[in-house]
């Protein structure tokens, strides 16, 4: 059976979807990372929003950007990680990735 749900992957709190970022295709994601090689060091931060198990299997390597691996147990832990790491994110272009594109 099919049913309507509020969230596919629970974040554990209300989220304002009007504040969400643009979703981009893998080719454009790759292009941005390639262009980062000619930008000032660490102007981009890449965040792997997958859980610790998924990140341990494999993740992007660090280039001319910072790679942050929150290593959360579940996605509902992610907002707390953001709060603790705002100083590492503010004022920078943030690129995020997950396995299925639904987080």
PDB file of N, CA, C and O in Angstrom, residues 8-66:
ATOM      1  N   UNK A   8      10.265  11.778   4.442  1.00  0.00           N
ATOM      2  CA  UNK A   8      10.825  10.498   4.019  1.00  0.00           C
ATOM      3  C   UNK A   8      11.924  10.063   4.982  1.00  0.00           C
ATOM      4  O   UNK A   8      12.032   8.909   5.342  1.00  0.00           O
ATOM      5  N   UNK A   9      12.765  11.002   5.357  1.00  0.00           N
ATOM      6  CA  UNK A   9      13.821  10.769   6.326  1.00  0.00           C
ATOM      7  C   UNK A   9      13.616  11.804   7.423  1.00  0.00           C
ATOM      8  O   UNK A   9      13.711  13.006   7.175  1.00  0.00           O
ATOM      9  N   UNK A  10      13.350  11.343   8.625  1.00  0.00           N
ATOM     10  CA  UNK A  10      12.996  12.258   9.705  1.00  0.00           C
ATOM     11  C   UNK A  10      14.193  13.060  10.189  1.00  0.00           C
ATOM     12  O   UNK A  10      15.267  12.524  10.450  1.00  0.00           O
ATOM     13  N   UNK A  11      13.971  14.359  10.309  1.00  0.00           N
ATOM     14  CA  UNK A  11      14.998  15.240  10.858  1.00  0.00           C
ATOM     15  C   UNK A  11      14.705  15.530  12.330  1.00  0.00           C
ATOM     16  O   UNK A  11      15.514  16.085  13.032  1.00  0.00           O
ATOM     17  N   UNK A  12      13.529  15.132  12.781  1.00  0.00           N
ATOM     18  CA  UNK A  12      13.202  15.246  14.192  1.00  0.00           C
ATOM     19  C   UNK A  12      12.725  16.610  14.650  1.00  0.00           C
ATOM     20  O   UNK A  12      12.523  16.838  15.827  1.00  0.00           O
ATOM     21  N   UNK A  13      12.569  17.536  13.739  1.00  0.00           N
ATOM     22  CA  UNK A  13      12.063  18.864  14.084  1.00  0.00           C
ATOM     23  C   UNK A  13      11.440  19.484  12.850  1.00  0.00           C
ATOM     24  O   UNK A  13      11.686  19.033  11.738  1.00  0.00           O
ATOM     25  N   UNK A  14      10.643  20.521  13.065  1.00  0.00           N
ATOM     26  CA  UNK A  14      10.034  21.212  11.930  1.00  0.00           C
ATOM     27  C   UNK A  14      11.100  21.932  11.120  1.00  0.00           C
ATOM     28  O   UNK A  14      12.008  22.543  11.673  1.00  0.00           O
ATOM     29  N   UNK A  15      10.998  21.830   9.828  1.00  0.00           N
ATOM     30  CA  UNK A  15      11.956  22.481   8.937  1.00  0.00           C
ATOM     31  C   UNK A  15      11.190  23.401   7.990  1.00  0.00           C
ATOM     32  O   UNK A  15      10.141  23.038   7.479  1.00  0.00           O
ATOM     33  N   UNK A  16      11.731  24.582   7.762  1.00  0.00           N
ATOM     34  CA  UNK A  16      11.144  25.527   6.828  1.00  0.00           C
ATOM     35  C   UNK A  16      11.665  25.193   5.430  1.00  0.00           C
ATOM     36  O   UNK A  16      12.809  25.503   5.097  1.00  0.00           O
ATOM     37  N   UNK A  17      10.839  24.563   4.633  1.00  0.00           N
ATOM     38  CA  UNK A  17      11.270  24.143   3.301  1.00  0.00           C
ATOM     39  C   UNK A  17      11.520  25.308   2.357  1.00  0.00           C
ATOM     40  O   UNK A  17      12.159  25.150   1.329  1.00  0.00           O
ATOM     41  N   UNK A  18      11.035  26.496   2.707  1.00  0.00           N
ATOM     42  CA  UNK A  18      11.309  27.687   1.891  1.00  0.00           C
ATOM     43  C   UNK A  18      12.765  28.119   2.014  1.00  0.00           C
ATOM     44  O   UNK A  18      13.243  28.913   1.219  1.00  0.00           O
ATOM     45  N   UNK A  19      13.465  27.606   3.029  1.00  0.00           N
ATOM     46  CA  UNK A  19      14.863  27.964   3.230  1.00  0.00           C
ATOM     47  C   UNK A  19      15.828  26.912   2.675  1.00  0.00           C
ATOM     48  O   UNK A  19      17.024  27.016   2.872  1.00  0.00           O
ATOM     49  N   UNK A  20      15.298  25.923   1.999  1.00  0.00           N
ATOM     50  CA  UNK A  20      16.167  24.856   1.507  1.00  0.00           C
ATOM     51  C   UNK A  20      17.025  25.345   0.333  1.00  0.00           C
ATOM     52  O   UNK A  20      16.680  26.281  -0.369  1.00  0.00           O
ATOM     53  N   UNK A  21      18.128  24.661   0.148  1.00  0.00           N
ATOM     54  CA  UNK A  21      19.044  24.999  -0.941  1.00  0.00           C
ATOM     55  C   UNK A  21      18.579  24.338  -2.228  1.00  0.00           C
ATOM     56  O   UNK A  21      17.674  23.508  -2.228  1.00  0.00           O
ATOM     57  N   UNK A  22      19.214  24.692  -3.313  1.00  0.00           N
ATOM     58  CA  UNK A  22      18.906  24.087  -4.608  1.00  0.00           C
ATOM     59  C   UNK A  22      19.517  22.700  -4.694  1.00  0.00           C
ATOM     60  O   UNK A  22      20.653  22.488  -4.267  1.00  0.00           O
ATOM     61  N   UNK A  23      18.779  21.765  -5.255  1.00  0.00           N
ATOM     62  CA  UNK A  23      19.332  20.453  -5.557  1.00  0.00           C
ATOM     63  C   UNK A  23      20.035  20.555  -6.902  1.00  0.00           C
ATOM     64  O   UNK A  23      19.531  21.196  -7.820  1.00  0.00           O
ATOM     65  N   UNK A  24      21.198  19.949  -7.003  1.00  0.00           N
ATOM     66  CA  UNK A  24      21.963  20.002  -8.254  1.00  0.00           C
ATOM     67  C   UNK A  24      22.268  18.581  -8.718  1.00  0.00           C
ATOM     68  O   UNK A  24      22.287  17.646  -7.925  1.00  0.00           O
ATOM     69  N   UNK A  25      22.532  18.441  -9.984  1.00  0.00           N
ATOM     70  CA  UNK A  25      22.839  17.122 -10.547  1.00  0.00           C
ATOM     71  C   UNK A  25      24.296  16.759 -10.225  1.00  0.00           C
ATOM     72  O   UNK A  25      25.121  17.635  -9.950  1.00  0.00           O
ATOM     73  N   UNK A  26      24.624  15.476 -10.254  1.00  0.00           N
ATOM     74  CA  UNK A  26      25.995  15.047  -9.965  1.00  0.00           C
ATOM     75  C   UNK A  26      27.051  15.704 -10.848  1.00  0.00           C
ATOM     76  O   UNK A  26      28.139  16.038 -10.385  1.00  0.00           O
ATOM     77  N   UNK A  27      26.723  15.923 -12.119  1.00  0.00           N
ATOM     78  CA  UNK A  27      27.680  16.551 -13.034  1.00  0.00           C
ATOM     79  C   UNK A  27      28.022  17.970 -12.585  1.00  0.00           C
ATOM     80  O   UNK A  27      29.199  18.368 -12.592  1.00  0.00           O
ATOM     81  N   UNK A  28      27.018  18.716 -12.169  1.00  0.00           N
ATOM     82  CA  UNK A  28      27.260  20.086 -11.696  1.00  0.00           C
ATOM     83  C   UNK A  28      28.005  20.080 -10.363  1.00  0.00           C
ATOM     84  O   UNK A  28      28.886  20.905 -10.131  1.00  0.00           O
ATOM     85  N   UNK A  29      27.688  19.143  -9.487  1.00  0.00           N
ATOM     86  CA  UNK A  29      28.417  18.989  -8.218  1.00  0.00           C
ATOM     87  C   UNK A  29      29.901  18.788  -8.512  1.00  0.00           C
ATOM     88  O   UNK A  29      30.768  19.450  -7.928  1.00  0.00           O
ATOM     89  N   UNK A  30      30.195  17.882  -9.438  1.00  0.00           N
ATOM     90  CA  UNK A  30      31.576  17.593  -9.822  1.00  0.00           C
ATOM     91  C   UNK A  30      32.243  18.837 -10.425  1.00  0.00           C
ATOM     92  O   UNK A  30      33.413  19.132 -10.138  1.00  0.00           O
ATOM     93  N   UNK A  31      31.520  19.574 -11.252  1.00  0.00           N
ATOM     94  CA  UNK A  31      32.056  20.793 -11.863  1.00  0.00           C
ATOM     95  C   UNK A  31      32.439  21.814 -10.783  1.00  0.00           C
ATOM     96  O   UNK A  31      33.498  22.434 -10.859  1.00  0.00           O
ATOM     97  N   UNK A  32      31.593  21.992  -9.791  1.00  0.00           N
ATOM     98  CA  UNK A  32      31.886  22.946  -8.710  1.00  0.00           C
ATOM     99  C   UNK A  32      33.150  22.530  -7.965  1.00  0.00           C
ATOM    100  O   UNK A  32      34.003  23.365  -7.655  1.00  0.00           O
ATOM    101  N   UNK A  33      33.299  21.232  -7.700  1.00  0.00           N
ATOM    102  CA  UNK A  33      34.505  20.771  -7.004  1.00  0.00           C
ATOM    103  C   UNK A  33      35.744  20.971  -7.863  1.00  0.00           C
ATOM    104  O   UNK A  33      36.808  21.340  -7.351  1.00  0.00           O
ATOM    105  N   UNK A  34      35.639  20.752  -9.174  1.00  0.00           N
ATOM    106  CA  UNK A  34      36.773  21.003 -10.065  1.00  0.00           C
ATOM    107  C   UNK A  34      37.142  22.476 -10.079  1.00  0.00           C
ATOM    108  O   UNK A  34      38.321  22.831 -10.069  1.00  0.00           O
ATOM    109  N   UNK A  35      36.139  23.344 -10.112  1.00  0.00           N
ATOM    110  CA  UNK A  35      36.394  24.788 -10.107  1.00  0.00           C
ATOM    111  C   UNK A  35      36.970  25.247  -8.771  1.00  0.00           C
ATOM    112  O   UNK A  35      37.670  26.255  -8.715  1.00  0.00           O
ATOM    113  N   UNK A  36      36.710  24.507  -7.709  1.00  0.00           N
ATOM    114  CA  UNK A  36      37.254  24.864  -6.388  1.00  0.00           C
ATOM    115  C   UNK A  36      38.773  24.818  -6.381  1.00  0.00           C
ATOM    116  O   UNK A  36      39.413  25.498  -5.582  1.00  0.00           O
ATOM    117  N   UNK A  37      39.335  24.037  -7.277  1.00  0.00           N
ATOM    118  CA  UNK A  37      40.798  23.931  -7.333  1.00  0.00           C
ATOM    119  C   UNK A  37      41.464  25.252  -7.705  1.00  0.00           C
ATOM    120  O   UNK A  37      42.640  25.439  -7.433  1.00  0.00           O
ATOM    121  N   UNK A  38      40.704  26.180  -8.319  1.00  0.00           N
ATOM    122  CA  UNK A  38      41.295  27.463  -8.694  1.00  0.00           C
ATOM    123  C   UNK A  38      40.758  28.608  -7.835  1.00  0.00           C
ATOM    124  O   UNK A  38      41.074  29.761  -8.074  1.00  0.00           O
ATOM    125  N   UNK A  39      39.955  28.281  -6.824  1.00  0.00           N
ATOM    126  CA  UNK A  39      39.406  29.293  -5.915  1.00  0.00           C
ATOM    127  C   UNK A  39      40.271  29.376  -4.672  1.00  0.00           C
ATOM    128  O   UNK A  39      41.118  28.512  -4.424  1.00  0.00           O
ATOM    129  N   UNK A  40      40.065  30.424  -3.854  1.00  0.00           N
ATOM    130  CA  UNK A  40      40.826  30.524  -2.607  1.00  0.00           C
ATOM    131  C   UNK A  40      40.658  29.262  -1.754  1.00  0.00           C
ATOM    132  O   UNK A  40      39.584  28.664  -1.723  1.00  0.00           O
ATOM    133  N   UNK A  41      41.726  28.864  -1.085  1.00  0.00           N
ATOM    134  CA  UNK A  41      41.705  27.675  -0.233  1.00  0.00           C
ATOM    135  C   UNK A  41      40.530  27.701   0.730  1.00  0.00           C
ATOM    136  O   UNK A  41      40.287  28.698   1.390  1.00  0.00           O
ATOM    137  N   UNK A  42      39.812  26.599   0.787  1.00  0.00           N
ATOM    138  CA  UNK A  42      38.738  26.366   1.754  1.00  0.00           C
ATOM    139  C   UNK A  42      37.561  27.334   1.657  1.00  0.00           C
ATOM    140  O   UNK A  42      36.915  27.620   2.661  1.00  0.00           O
ATOM    141  N   UNK A  43      37.277  27.873   0.459  1.00  0.00           N
ATOM    142  CA  UNK A  43      36.083  28.703   0.322  1.00  0.00           C
ATOM    143  C   UNK A  43      34.834  27.834   0.234  1.00  0.00           C
ATOM    144  O   UNK A  43      33.721  28.315   0.381  1.00  0.00           O
ATOM    145  N   UNK A  44      35.037  26.534   0.005  1.00  0.00           N
ATOM    146  CA  UNK A  44      33.944  25.575  -0.088  1.00  0.00           C
ATOM    147  C   UNK A  44      34.105  24.522   1.000  1.00  0.00           C
ATOM    148  O   UNK A  44      35.215  24.089   1.310  1.00  0.00           O
ATOM    149  N   UNK A  45      32.982  24.116   1.563  1.00  0.00           N
ATOM    150  CA  UNK A  45      32.981  23.012   2.510  1.00  0.00           C
ATOM    151  C   UNK A  45      32.019  21.944   1.980  1.00  0.00           C
ATOM    152  O   UNK A  45      30.928  22.258   1.520  1.00  0.00           O
ATOM    153  N   UNK A  46      32.472  20.701   1.979  1.00  0.00           N
ATOM    154  CA  UNK A  46      31.660  19.579   1.528  1.00  0.00           C
ATOM    155  C   UNK A  46      31.264  18.788   2.770  1.00  0.00           C
ATOM    156  O   UNK A  46      32.119  18.395   3.562  1.00  0.00           O
ATOM    157  N   UNK A  47      29.948  18.562   2.937  1.00  0.00           N
ATOM    158  CA  UNK A  47      29.435  17.862   4.109  1.00  0.00           C
ATOM    159  C   UNK A  47      28.778  16.557   3.661  1.00  0.00           C
ATOM    160  O   UNK A  47      27.859  16.565   2.855  1.00  0.00           O
ATOM    161  N   UNK A  48      29.263  15.451   4.199  1.00  0.00           N
ATOM    162  CA  UNK A  48      28.680  14.138   3.958  1.00  0.00           C
ATOM    163  C   UNK A  48      27.587  13.942   5.010  1.00  0.00           C
ATOM    164  O   UNK A  48      27.883  13.716   6.177  1.00  0.00           O
ATOM    165  N   UNK A  49      26.316  14.057   4.616  1.00  0.00           N
ATOM    166  CA  UNK A  49      25.227  13.987   5.589  1.00  0.00           C
ATOM    167  C   UNK A  49      24.753  12.557   5.843  1.00  0.00           C
ATOM    168  O   UNK A  49      23.782  12.352   6.567  1.00  0.00           O
ATOM    169  N   UNK A  50      25.453  11.592   5.299  1.00  0.00           N
ATOM    170  CA  UNK A  50      25.091  10.192   5.547  1.00  0.00           C
ATOM    171  C   UNK A  50      25.499   9.796   6.966  1.00  0.00           C
ATOM    172  O   UNK A  50      26.268  10.493   7.625  1.00  0.00           O
ATOM    173  N   UNK A  51      25.026   8.652   7.412  1.00  0.00           N
ATOM    174  CA  UNK A  51      25.377   8.219   8.762  1.00  0.00           C
ATOM    175  C   UNK A  51      26.813   7.705   8.812  1.00  0.00           C
ATOM    176  O   UNK A  51      27.479   7.564   7.777  1.00  0.00           O
ATOM    177  N   UNK A  52      27.297   7.434  10.010  1.00  0.00           N
ATOM    178  CA  UNK A  52      28.697   7.037  10.186  1.00  0.00           C
ATOM    179  C   UNK A  52      29.048   5.774   9.401  1.00  0.00           C
ATOM    180  O   UNK A  52      30.109   5.700   8.784  1.00  0.00           O
ATOM    181  N   UNK A  53      28.157   4.807   9.402  1.00  0.00           N
ATOM    182  CA  UNK A  53      28.402   3.560   8.663  1.00  0.00           C
ATOM    183  C   UNK A  53      28.627   3.852   7.186  1.00  0.00           C
ATOM    184  O   UNK A  53      29.592   3.370   6.589  1.00  0.00           O
ATOM    185  N   UNK A  54      27.754   4.660   6.586  1.00  0.00           N
ATOM    186  CA  UNK A  54      27.875   4.977   5.163  1.00  0.00           C
ATOM    187  C   UNK A  54      29.152   5.766   4.867  1.00  0.00           C
ATOM    188  O   UNK A  54      29.844   5.503   3.880  1.00  0.00           O
ATOM    189  N   UNK A  55      29.482   6.725   5.731  1.00  0.00           N
ATOM    190  CA  UNK A  55      30.696   7.526   5.525  1.00  0.00           C
ATOM    191  C   UNK A  55      31.955   6.680   5.635  1.00  0.00           C
ATOM    192  O   UNK A  55      32.929   6.915   4.914  1.00  0.00           O
ATOM    193  N   UNK A  56      31.940   5.701   6.542  1.00  0.00           N
ATOM    194  CA  UNK A  56      33.113   4.843   6.713  1.00  0.00           C
ATOM    195  C   UNK A  56      33.355   3.959   5.496  1.00  0.00           C
ATOM    196  O   UNK A  56      34.499   3.607   5.201  1.00  0.00           O
ATOM    197  N   UNK A  57      32.299   3.605   4.776  1.00  0.00           N
ATOM    198  CA  UNK A  57      32.448   2.775   3.570  1.00  0.00           C
ATOM    199  C   UNK A  57      33.196   3.554   2.493  1.00  0.00           C
ATOM    200  O   UNK A  57      34.025   3.015   1.777  1.00  0.00           O
ATOM    201  N   UNK A  58      32.935   4.841   2.386  1.00  0.00           N
ATOM    202  CA  UNK A  58      33.625   5.663   1.397  1.00  0.00           C
ATOM    203  C   UNK A  58      33.039   7.058   1.348  1.00  0.00           C
ATOM    204  O   UNK A  58      31.867   7.256   1.650  1.00  0.00           O
ATOM    205  N   UNK A  59      33.876   8.022   1.025  1.00  0.00           N
ATOM    206  CA  UNK A  59      33.444   9.418   0.922  1.00  0.00           C
ATOM    207  C   UNK A  59      34.396  10.153  -0.011  1.00  0.00           C
ATOM    208  O   UNK A  59      35.432   9.626  -0.391  1.00  0.00           O
ATOM    209  N   UNK A  60      34.012  11.363  -0.393  1.00  0.00           N
ATOM    210  CA  UNK A  60      34.875  12.190  -1.235  1.00  0.00           C
ATOM    211  C   UNK A  60      36.180  12.451  -0.495  1.00  0.00           C
ATOM    212  O   UNK A  60      36.202  12.566   0.730  1.00  0.00           O
ATOM    213  N   UNK A  61      37.256  12.555  -1.236  1.00  0.00           N
ATOM    214  CA  UNK A  61      38.521  12.937  -0.621  1.00  0.00           C
ATOM    215  C   UNK A  61      38.587  14.455  -0.561  1.00  0.00           C
ATOM    216  O   UNK A  61      37.888  15.152  -1.289  1.00  0.00           O
ATOM    217  N   UNK A  62      39.421  14.956   0.325  1.00  0.00           N
ATOM    218  CA  UNK A  62      39.547  16.399   0.477  1.00  0.00           C
ATOM    219  C   UNK A  62      40.411  16.952  -0.651  1.00  0.00           C
ATOM    220  O   UNK A  62      41.416  16.365  -1.025  1.00  0.00           O
ATOM    221  N   UNK A  63      39.986  18.067  -1.198  1.00  0.00           N
ATOM    222  CA  UNK A  63      40.728  18.753  -2.241  1.00  0.00           C
ATOM    223  C   UNK A  63      41.015  20.156  -1.760  1.00  0.00           C
ATOM    224  O   UNK A  63      41.451  20.356  -0.630  1.00  0.00           O
ATOM    225  N   UNK A  64      40.714  21.133  -2.595  1.00  0.00           N
ATOM    226  CA  UNK A  64      40.866  22.535  -2.201  1.00  0.00           C
ATOM    227  C   UNK A  64      39.598  22.990  -1.471  1.00  0.00           C
ATOM    228  O   UNK A  64      39.092  24.071  -1.710  1.00  0.00           O
ATOM    229  N   UNK A  65      39.075  22.134  -0.646  1.00  0.00           N
ATOM    230  CA  UNK A  65      37.878  22.398   0.144  1.00  0.00           C
ATOM    231  C   UNK A  65      38.002  21.607   1.436  1.00  0.00           C
ATOM    232  O   UNK A  65      38.792  20.676   1.540  1.00  0.00           O
ATOM    233  N   UNK A  66      37.223  21.974   2.425  1.00  0.00           N
ATOM    234  CA  UNK A  66      37.158  21.203   3.665  1.00  0.00           C
ATOM    235  C   UNK A  66      36.098  20.131   3.514  1.00  0.00           C
ATOM    236  O   UNK A  66      35.002  20.395   3.025  1.00  0.00           O
TER     237      UNK A  66
END
